[in-house]
Coordinates of C-alpha atoms and ligand atoms in Angstrom, one line a residue:
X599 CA 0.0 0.0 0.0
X600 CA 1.2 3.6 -0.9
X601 CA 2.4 5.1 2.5
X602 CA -0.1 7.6 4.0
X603 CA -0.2 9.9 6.7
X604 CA -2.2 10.9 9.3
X605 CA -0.9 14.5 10.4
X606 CA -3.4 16.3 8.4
X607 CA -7.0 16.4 9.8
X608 CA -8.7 17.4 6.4
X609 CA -7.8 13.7 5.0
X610 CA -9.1 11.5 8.1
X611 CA -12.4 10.9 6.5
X612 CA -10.9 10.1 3.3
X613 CA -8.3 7.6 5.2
X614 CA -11.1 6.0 7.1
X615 CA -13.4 5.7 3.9
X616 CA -10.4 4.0 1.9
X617 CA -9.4 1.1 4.4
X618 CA -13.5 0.5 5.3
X619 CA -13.1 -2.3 2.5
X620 CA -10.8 -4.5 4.3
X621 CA -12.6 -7.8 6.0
X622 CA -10.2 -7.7 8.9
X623 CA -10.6 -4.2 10.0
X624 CA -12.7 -3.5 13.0
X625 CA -16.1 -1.7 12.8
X626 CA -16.8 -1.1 16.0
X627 CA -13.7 -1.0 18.3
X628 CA -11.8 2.4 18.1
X629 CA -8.8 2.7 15.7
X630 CA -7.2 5.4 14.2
X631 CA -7.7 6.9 10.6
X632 CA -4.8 4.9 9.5
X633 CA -1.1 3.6 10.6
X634 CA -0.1 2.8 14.0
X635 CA -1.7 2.2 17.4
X636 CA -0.3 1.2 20.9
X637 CA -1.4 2.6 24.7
X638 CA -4.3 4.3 25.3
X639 CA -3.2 7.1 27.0
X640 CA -4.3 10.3 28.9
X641 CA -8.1 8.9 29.0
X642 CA -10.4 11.2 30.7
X643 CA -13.8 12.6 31.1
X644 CA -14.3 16.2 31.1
X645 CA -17.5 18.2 30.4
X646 CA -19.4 14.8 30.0
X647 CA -17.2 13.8 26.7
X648 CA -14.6 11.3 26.5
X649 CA -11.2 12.1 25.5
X650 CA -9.5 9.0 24.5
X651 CA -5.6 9.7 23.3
X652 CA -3.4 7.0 22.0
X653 CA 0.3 6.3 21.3
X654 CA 0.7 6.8 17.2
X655 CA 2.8 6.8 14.6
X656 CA 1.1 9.0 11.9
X657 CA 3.8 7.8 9.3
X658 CA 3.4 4.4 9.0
X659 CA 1.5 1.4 10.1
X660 CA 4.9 0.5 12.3
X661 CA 5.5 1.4 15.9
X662 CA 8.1 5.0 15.0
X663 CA 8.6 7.8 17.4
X664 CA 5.4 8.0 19.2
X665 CA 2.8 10.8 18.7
X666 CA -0.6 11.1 21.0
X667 CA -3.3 10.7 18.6
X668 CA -6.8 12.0 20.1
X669 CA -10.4 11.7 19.5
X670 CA -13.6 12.0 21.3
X671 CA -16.6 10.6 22.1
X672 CA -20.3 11.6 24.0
X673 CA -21.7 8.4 24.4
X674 CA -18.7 6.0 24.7
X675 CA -19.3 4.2 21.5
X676 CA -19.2 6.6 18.5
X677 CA -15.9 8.3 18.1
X678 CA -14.9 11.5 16.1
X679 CA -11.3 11.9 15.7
X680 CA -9.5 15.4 16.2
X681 CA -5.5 16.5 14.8
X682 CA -2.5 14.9 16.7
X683 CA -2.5 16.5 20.2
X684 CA 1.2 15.4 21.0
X685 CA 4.3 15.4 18.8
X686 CA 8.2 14.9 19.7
X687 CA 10.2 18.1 20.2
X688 CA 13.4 17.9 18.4
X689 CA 16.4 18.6 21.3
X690 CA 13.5 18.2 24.0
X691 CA 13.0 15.6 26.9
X692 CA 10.8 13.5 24.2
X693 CA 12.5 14.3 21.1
X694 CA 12.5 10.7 20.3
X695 CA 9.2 10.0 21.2
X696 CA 6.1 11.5 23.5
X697 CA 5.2 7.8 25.5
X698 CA 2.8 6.6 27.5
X699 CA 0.7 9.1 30.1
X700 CA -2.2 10.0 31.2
X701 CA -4.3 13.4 31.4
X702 CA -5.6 15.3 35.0
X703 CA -7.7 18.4 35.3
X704 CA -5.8 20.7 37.5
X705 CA -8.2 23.4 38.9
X706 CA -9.5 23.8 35.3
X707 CA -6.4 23.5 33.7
X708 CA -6.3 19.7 31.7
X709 CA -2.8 18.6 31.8
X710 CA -0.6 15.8 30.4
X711 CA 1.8 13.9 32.2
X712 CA 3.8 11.5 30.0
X713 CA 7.3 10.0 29.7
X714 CA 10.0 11.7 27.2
X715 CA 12.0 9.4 25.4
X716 CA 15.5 10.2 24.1
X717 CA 17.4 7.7 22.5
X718 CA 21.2 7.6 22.7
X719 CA 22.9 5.5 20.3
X720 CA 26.2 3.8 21.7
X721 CA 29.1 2.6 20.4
X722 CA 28.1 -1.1 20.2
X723 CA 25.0 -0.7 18.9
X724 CA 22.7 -0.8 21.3
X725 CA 20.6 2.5 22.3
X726 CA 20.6 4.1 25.9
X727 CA 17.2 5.7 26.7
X728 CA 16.8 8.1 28.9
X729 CA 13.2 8.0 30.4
X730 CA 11.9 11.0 31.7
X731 CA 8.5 12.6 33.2
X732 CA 6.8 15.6 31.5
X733 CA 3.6 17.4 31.0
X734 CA 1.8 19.7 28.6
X735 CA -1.6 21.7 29.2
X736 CA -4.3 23.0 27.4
X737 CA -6.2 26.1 27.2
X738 CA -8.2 25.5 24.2
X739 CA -10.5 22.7 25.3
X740 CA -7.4 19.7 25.3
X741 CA -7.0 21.0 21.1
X742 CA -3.8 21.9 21.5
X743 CA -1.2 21.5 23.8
X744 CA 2.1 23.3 25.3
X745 CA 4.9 21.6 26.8
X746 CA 6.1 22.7 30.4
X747 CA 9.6 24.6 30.1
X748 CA 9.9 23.0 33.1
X749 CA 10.4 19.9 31.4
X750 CA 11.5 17.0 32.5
X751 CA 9.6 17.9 35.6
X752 CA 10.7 14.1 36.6
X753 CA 14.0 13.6 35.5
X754 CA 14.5 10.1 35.7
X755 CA 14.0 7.5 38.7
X756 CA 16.2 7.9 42.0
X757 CA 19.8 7.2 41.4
X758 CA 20.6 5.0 44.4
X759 CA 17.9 2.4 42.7
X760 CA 19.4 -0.2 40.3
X761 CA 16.2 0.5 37.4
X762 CA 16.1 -1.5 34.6
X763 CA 13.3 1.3 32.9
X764 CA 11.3 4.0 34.0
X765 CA 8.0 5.4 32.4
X766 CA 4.4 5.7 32.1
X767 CA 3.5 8.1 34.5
X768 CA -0.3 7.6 36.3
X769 CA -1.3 10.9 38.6
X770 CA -4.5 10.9 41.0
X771 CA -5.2 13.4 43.6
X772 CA -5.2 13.2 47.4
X773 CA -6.2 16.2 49.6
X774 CA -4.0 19.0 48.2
X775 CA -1.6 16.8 46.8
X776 CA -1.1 15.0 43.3
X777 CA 0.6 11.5 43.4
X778 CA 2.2 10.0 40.4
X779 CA 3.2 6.5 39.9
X780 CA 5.6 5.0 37.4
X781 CA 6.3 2.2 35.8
X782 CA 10.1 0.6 36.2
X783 CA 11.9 -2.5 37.4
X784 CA 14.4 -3.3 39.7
X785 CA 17.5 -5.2 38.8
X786 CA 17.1 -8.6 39.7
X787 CA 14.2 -8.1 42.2
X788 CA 11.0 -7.6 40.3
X789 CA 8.7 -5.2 38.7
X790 CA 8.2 -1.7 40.7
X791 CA 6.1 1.3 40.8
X792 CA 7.8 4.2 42.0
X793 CA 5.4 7.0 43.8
X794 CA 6.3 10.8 43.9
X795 CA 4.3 13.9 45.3
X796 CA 3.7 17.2 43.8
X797 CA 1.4 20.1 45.2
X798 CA 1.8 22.0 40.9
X799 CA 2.3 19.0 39.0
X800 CA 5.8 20.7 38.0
X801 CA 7.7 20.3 41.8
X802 CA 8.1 16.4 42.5
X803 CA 9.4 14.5 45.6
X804 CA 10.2 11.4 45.8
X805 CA 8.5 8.8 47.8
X806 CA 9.4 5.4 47.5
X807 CA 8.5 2.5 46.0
X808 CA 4.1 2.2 45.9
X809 CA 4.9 -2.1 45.9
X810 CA 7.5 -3.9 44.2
X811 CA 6.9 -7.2 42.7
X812 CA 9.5 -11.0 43.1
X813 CA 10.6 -11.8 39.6
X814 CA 11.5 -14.8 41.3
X815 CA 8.1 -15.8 42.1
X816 CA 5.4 -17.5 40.0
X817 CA 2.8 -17.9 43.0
X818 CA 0.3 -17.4 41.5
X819 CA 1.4 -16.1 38.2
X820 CA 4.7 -14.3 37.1
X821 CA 4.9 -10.9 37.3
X822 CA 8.3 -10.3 35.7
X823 CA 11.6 -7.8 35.9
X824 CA 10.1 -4.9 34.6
X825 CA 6.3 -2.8 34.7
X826 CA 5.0 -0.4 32.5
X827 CA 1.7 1.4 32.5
X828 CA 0.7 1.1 36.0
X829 CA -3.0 1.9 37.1
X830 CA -3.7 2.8 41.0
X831 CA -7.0 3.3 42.4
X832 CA -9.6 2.7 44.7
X833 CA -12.6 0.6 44.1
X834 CA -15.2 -0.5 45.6
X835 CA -13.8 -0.4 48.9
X836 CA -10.1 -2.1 48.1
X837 CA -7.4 -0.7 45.7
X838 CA -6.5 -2.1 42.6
X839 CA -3.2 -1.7 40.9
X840 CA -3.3 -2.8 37.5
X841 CA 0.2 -3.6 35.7
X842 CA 1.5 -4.8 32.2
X843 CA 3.8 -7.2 32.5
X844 CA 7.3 -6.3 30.6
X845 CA 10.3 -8.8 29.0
X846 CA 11.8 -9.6 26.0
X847 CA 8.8 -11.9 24.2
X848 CA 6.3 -11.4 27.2
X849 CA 3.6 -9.2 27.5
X850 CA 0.4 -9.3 29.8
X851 CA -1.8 -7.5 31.7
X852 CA -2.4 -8.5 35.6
X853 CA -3.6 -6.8 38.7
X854 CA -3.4 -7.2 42.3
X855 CA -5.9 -5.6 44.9
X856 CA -5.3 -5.2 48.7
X857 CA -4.7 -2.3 51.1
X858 CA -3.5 1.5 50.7
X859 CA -2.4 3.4 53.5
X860 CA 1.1 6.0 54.0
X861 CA 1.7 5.8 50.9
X862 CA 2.4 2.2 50.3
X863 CA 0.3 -0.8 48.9
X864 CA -0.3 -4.8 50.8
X865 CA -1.4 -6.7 47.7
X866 CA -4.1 -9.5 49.2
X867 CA -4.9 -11.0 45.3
X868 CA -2.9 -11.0 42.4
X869 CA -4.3 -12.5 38.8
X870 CA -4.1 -11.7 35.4
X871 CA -6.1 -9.0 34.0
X872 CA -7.0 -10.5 30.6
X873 CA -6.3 -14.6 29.2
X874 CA -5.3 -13.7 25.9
X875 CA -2.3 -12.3 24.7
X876 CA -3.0 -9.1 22.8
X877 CA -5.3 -7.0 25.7
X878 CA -2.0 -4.4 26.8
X879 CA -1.1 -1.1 28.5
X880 CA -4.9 -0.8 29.4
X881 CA -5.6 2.5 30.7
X882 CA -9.2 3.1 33.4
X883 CA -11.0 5.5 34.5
X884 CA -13.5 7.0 36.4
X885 CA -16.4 8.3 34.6
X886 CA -19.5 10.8 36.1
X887 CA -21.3 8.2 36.7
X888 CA -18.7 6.7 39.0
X889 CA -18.1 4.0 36.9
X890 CA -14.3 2.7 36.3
X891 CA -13.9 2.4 32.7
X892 CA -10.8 0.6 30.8
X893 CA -9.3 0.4 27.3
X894 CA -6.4 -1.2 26.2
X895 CA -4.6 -1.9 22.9
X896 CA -5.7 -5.1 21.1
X897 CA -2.0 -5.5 20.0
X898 CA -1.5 -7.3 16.3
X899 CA -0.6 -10.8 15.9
X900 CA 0.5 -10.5 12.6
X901 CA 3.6 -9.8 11.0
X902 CA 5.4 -6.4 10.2
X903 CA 4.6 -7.4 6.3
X904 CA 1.1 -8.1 6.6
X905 CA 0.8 -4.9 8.8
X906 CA 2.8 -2.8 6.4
X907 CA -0.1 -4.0 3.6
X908 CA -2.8 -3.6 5.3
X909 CA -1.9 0.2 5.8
X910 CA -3.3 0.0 9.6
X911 CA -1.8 -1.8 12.4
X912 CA -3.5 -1.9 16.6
X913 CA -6.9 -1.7 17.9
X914 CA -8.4 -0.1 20.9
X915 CA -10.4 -2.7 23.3
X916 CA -13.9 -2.5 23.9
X917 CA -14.9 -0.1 27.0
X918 CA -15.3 -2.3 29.8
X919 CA -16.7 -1.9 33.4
X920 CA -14.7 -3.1 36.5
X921 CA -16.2 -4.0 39.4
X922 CA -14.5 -5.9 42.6
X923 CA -16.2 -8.9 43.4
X924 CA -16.4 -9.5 47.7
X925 CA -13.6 -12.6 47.4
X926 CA -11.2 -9.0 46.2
X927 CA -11.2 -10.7 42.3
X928 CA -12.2 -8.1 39.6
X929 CA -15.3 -8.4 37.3
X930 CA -15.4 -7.1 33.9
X931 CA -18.8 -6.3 31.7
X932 CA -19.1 -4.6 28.8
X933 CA -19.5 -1.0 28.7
X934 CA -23.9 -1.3 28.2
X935 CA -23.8 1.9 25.5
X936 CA -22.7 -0.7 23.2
X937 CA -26.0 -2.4 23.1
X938 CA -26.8 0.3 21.2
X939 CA -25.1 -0.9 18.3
X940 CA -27.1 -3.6 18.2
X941 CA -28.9 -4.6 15.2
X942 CA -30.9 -7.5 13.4
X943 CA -31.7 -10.2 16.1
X944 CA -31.6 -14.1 16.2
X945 CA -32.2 -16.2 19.3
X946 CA -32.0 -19.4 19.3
X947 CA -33.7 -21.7 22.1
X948 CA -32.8 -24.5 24.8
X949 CA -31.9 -27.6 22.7
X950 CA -29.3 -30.5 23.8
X951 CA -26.3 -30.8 22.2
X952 CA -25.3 -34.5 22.0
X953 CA -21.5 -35.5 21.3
X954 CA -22.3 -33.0 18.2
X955 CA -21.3 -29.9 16.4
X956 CA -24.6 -28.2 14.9
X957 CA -24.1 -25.5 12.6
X958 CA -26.9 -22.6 13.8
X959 CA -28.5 -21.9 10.3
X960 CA -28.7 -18.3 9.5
X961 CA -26.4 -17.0 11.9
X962 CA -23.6 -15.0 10.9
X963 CA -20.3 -14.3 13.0
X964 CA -18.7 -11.2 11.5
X965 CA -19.6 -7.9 13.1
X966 CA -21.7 -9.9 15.9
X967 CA -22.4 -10.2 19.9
X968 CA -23.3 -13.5 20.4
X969 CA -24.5 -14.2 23.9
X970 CA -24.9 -18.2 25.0
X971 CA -25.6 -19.5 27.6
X972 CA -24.4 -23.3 28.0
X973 CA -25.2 -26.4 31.0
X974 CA -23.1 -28.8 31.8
X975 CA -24.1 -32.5 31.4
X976 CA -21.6 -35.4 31.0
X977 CA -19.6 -33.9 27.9
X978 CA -16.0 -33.3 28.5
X979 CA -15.9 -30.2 26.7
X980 CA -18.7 -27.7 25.1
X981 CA -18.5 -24.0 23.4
X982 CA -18.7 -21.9 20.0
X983 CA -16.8 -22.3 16.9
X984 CA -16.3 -18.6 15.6
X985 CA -15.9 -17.6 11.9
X986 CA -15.9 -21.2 10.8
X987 CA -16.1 -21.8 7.2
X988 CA -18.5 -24.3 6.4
X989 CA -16.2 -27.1 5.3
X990 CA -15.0 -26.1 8.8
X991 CA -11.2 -26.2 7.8
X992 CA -11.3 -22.4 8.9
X993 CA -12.7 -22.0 12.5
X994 CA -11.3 -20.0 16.4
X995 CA -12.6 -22.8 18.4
X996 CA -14.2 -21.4 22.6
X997 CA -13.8 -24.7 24.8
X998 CA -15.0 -25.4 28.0
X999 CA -13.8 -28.5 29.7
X1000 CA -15.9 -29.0 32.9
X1001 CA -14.0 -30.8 34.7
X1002 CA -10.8 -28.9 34.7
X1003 CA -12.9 -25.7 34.5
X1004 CA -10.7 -24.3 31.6
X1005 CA -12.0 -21.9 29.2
X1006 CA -9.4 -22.3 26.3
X1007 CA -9.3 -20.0 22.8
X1008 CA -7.6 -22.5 20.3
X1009 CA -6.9 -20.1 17.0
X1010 CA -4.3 -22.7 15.6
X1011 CA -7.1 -22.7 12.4
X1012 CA -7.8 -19.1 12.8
X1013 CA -6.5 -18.3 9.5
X1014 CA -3.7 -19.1 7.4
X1015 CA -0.4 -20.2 10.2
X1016 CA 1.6 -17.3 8.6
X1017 CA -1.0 -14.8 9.8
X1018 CA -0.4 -15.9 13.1
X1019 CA 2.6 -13.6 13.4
X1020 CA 3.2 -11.3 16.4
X1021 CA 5.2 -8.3 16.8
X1022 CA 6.4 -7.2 20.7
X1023 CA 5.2 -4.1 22.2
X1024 CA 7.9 -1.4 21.3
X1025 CA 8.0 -3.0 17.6
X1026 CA 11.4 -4.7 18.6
X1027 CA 11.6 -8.5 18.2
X1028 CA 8.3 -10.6 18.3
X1029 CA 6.7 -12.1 21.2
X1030 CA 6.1 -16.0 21.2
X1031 CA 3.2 -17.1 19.4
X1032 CA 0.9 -18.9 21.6
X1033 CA -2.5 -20.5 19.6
X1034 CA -4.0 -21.4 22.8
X1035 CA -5.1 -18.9 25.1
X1036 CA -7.5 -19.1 28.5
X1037 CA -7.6 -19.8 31.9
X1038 CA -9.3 -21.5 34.6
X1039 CA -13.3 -20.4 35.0
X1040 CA -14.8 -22.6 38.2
X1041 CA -18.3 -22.6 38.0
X1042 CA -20.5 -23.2 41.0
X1043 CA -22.6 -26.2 40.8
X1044 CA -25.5 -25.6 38.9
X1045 CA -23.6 -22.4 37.6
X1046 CA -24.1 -21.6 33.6
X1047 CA -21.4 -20.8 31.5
X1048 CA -22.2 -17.3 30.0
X1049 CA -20.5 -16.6 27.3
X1050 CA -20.7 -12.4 25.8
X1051 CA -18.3 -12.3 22.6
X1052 CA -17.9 -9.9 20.5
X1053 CA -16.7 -10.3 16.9
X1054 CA -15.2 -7.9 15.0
X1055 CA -13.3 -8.0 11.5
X1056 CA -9.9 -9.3 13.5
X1057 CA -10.9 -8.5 17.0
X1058 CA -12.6 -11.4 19.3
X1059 CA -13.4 -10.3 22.8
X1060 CA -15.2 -12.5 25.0
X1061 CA -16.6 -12.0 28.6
X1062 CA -17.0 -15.2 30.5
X1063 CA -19.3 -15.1 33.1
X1064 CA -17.9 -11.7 33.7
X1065 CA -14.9 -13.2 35.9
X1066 CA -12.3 -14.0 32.7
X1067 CA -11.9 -12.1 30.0
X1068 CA -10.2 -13.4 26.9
X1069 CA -9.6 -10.8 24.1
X1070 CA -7.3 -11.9 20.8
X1071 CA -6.9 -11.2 17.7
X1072 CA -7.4 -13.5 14.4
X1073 CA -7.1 -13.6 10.5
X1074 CA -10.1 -15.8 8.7
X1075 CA -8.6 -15.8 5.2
X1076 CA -11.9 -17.1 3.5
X1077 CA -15.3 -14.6 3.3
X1078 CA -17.2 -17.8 4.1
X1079 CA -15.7 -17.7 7.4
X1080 CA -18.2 -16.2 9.1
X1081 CA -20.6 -19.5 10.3
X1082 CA -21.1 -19.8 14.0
X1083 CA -21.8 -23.6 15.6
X1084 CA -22.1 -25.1 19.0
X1085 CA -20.8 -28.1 20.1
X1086 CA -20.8 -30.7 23.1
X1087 CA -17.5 -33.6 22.6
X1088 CA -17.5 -36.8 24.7
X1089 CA -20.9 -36.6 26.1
X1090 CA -23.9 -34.1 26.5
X1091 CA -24.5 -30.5 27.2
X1092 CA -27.1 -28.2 27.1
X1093 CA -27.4 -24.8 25.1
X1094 CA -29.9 -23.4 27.2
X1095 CA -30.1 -19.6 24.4
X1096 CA -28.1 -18.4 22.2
X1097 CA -28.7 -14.5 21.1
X1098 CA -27.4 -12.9 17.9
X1099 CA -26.5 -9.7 17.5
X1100 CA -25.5 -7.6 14.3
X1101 CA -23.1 -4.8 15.5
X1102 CA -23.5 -1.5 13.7
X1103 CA -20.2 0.8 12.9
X1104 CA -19.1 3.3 15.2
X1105 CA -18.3 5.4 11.8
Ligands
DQQ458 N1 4.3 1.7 25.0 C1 4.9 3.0 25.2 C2 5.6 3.0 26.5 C3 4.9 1.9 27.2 C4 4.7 0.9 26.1 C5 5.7 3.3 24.0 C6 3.6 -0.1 26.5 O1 5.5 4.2 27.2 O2 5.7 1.4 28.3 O3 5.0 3.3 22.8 O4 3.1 -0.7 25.4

């Protein structure tokens, strides 16, 4: 494809209009005009509209020096997209790239706080970043933007800490003060977030380490050397702190909850956020309705060529509501403004499924929420195959195994192998490919498995009983792709409904 860019406003429509045609790009998950995606960043709710900025690359559909590309929204599901608000300044803090932040409104005044990249090349080839805290503010309605002179208002971390990185700044108010935490790693103990205090947002102290994680430790799950895009907050009577998991060919999202007080956090849970492996860097907030709301990038899991072609590379995640559940274990539902997009309607009632696959006639799995609703009876597994083609050679298989309790995502015939690709988070190297994605989902006895997935061109997110959340991407190569069956294997189950939704555009 001809290389396009995204710095002008005038040609977004245009952009939009001219990728519409292709079968794997989403319709109703936010993505940019064209080119590259990462992070959400600098999310936030002012004036009753959504401001949703994101890490771009308005040259290319490649992960470059990163830009903040902005749009907005009134209603949480229809998005209109405004010019770059964030670009590198040549000689500044983030001449080689404006990364990952978040957004505050301070006494009026909405301000940016984000990580400036500089790069230093060194002799043996390998690049020295220096990693440092900024911010920008905006008197023109979050339009445009001027950096701080003051900047780097956060130079870098402590230097009697051994970091590995350092960046992603999250800010929240307490009292008179703003607190900022920031994503890093300690050599050789685990992944950290690093707190400071500031009364202006421009005069930080340092205060410590928030938590720090024990790369050493896999009890219950591994949490890795190093942290980016940390999330504090309080919810529902606990705090959560959300992180995404950081190393060479790993990348997750996981989250622990437990107790805040003096400025330091006693995790009592820890899990991970999201089963599959594309869901990153999510961003949440609080909304004026109270509500905590989350994004985060639906990273590709193809490669740099196929990207490249397709002249559009990342996709945001659906909005999605946390709760905290008593046991301290987060919840997740769909944001339910997205039921507005829902059009033409098939339901299908209670039948058995017998050691069978049955094809549901009429139903198809494209731009869809499907909502089932399955028993268990004797079958060793039961679920959905998604955007199977009706010789079936083509099909993203949903299993539940009841005795086990696993909910497992198999997209090993997803699409052609090749289109499995993955590329890592930063664009360098490419994290390991894994086909099979899920986790365990115990149901209570008597419990039904509720399955809420949402198809989208490339994008499947599904919702599990609202306790696991599994969102990937895939790459159906056929346009017959699109049936949807159910099936039981090894004995019976029951589907006790099954509702079909076609999803309008958000366009
Ligand atoms: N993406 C940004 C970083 C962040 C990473 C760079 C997470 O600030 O740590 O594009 O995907």
């Amino acid at each position: 494809m001809q290389q396009i860019t995204t710095r002008d406003p005038a040609q977004f429509a245009a952009l939009r209009a001219r990728l519409a045609g292709d079968p794997h790009r989403p319709r109703y998950h936010f993505l940019p005009p064209a080119n590259w995606m990462n992070d959400p960043n600098g999310t936030i709710q002012l004036g009753g509209t959504y401001h949703l900025f994101y890490q771009h690359f308005p040259d290319a559909p490649q992960w470059g020096p990163m830009h903040w590309g902005h749009a907005t929204s009134t209603d949480l599901v229809h998005w209109d997209d405004l010019p770059i608000a964030l670009a590198p300044t040549p000689g500044g803090p983030d001449t080689d790239g404006c990364w990952s932040g978040c957004a505050v409104d301070n006494n009026g005044v909405p301000t940016f706080v984000y990580s400036g990249n500089r790069a230093y090349p060194q002799p043996d080839g390998t690049t020295k970043r220096v990693q440092s805290t900024c911010i920008a503010t905006s008197d023109d309605g979050m339009r445009t933007w001027h950096k701080s002179a003051a900047n780097p208002v956060i130079p870098g971390p402590p230097e009697e800490l051994d970091t590995v990185q350092y960046r992603d700044p999250a800010v929240w108010r307490e009292g008179d003060e703003w607190l900022c935490v920031t994503g890093s790693g300690i050599a050789g103990v685990g992944g950290t977030v690093l707190l400071n205090r500031s009364r202006d947002l421009v005069r930080w102290d340092y205060l410590g380490e928030l938590f720090t994680g024990d790369v050493n430790s896999r009890d219950p799950i591994w949490t890795g050397p190093m942290w980016e895009c940390p999330q504090f907050f309080a919810l529902d009577g606990t705090h959560v702190l959300v992180i995404s998991v950081w190393d060479s060919g790993t990348k997750y999202v996981a989250y622990y909850t437990g107790d805040y007080a003096n400025y330091r956090f006693a995790p009592r849970t820890l899990a991970r956020l999201d089963a599959g492996d594309s869901f990153y860097a999510p961003q949440a907030i609080a909304d004026d309705q109270g509500r905590r709301v989350m994004w985060g990038w639906l990273r590709e899991r193809r490669d740099r060529d196929a990207q490249t072609a397709a002249g559009w590379s990342g996709v945001m995640s659906l909005p999605r509501i946390l709760t905290v559940a008593p046991d301290g274990t987060l919840r997740y539902a769909p944001a339910p403004e997205l039921e507005t997009l829902r059009g033409a309607h098939t339901h299908i009632p209670e039948r058995d499924l017998l050691t069978e696959t049955v094809v549901l006639p009429g139903i198809v799995g494209e731009y869809t929420e499907l909502r089932a609703e399955f028993g268990a009876g004797e079958a060793q597994s039961f679920g959905l195959l998604l955007r199977r083609s009706p010789d079936g050679a083509e099909e993203t298989r949903l299993d539940y195994e009841p005795t086990s309790g696993r909910l497992t995502l198999d997209r090993s015939r997803s699409g052609p192998a090749a289109a499995n690709g993955s590329i890592g988070a930063t664009g360098a190297g490419s994290a390991a490919i894994s086909t099979f994605v899920g986790d365990t989902l115990p149901l209570a006895a008597g419990e039904p498995l509720v399955l809420r997935v949402f198809l989208d061109g490339s994008v499947i997110e599904v919702f599990a009983n609202e306790r696991l959340c599994i969102s990937e991407r895939i790459y159906p190569s056929r346009p017959d792709s699109t049936g949807v069956a159910v099936f039981a294997a090894g004995g019976d189950a029951t589907l006790y409904s099954l509702d079909c939704w076609q999803m309008g555009s958000i366009w």
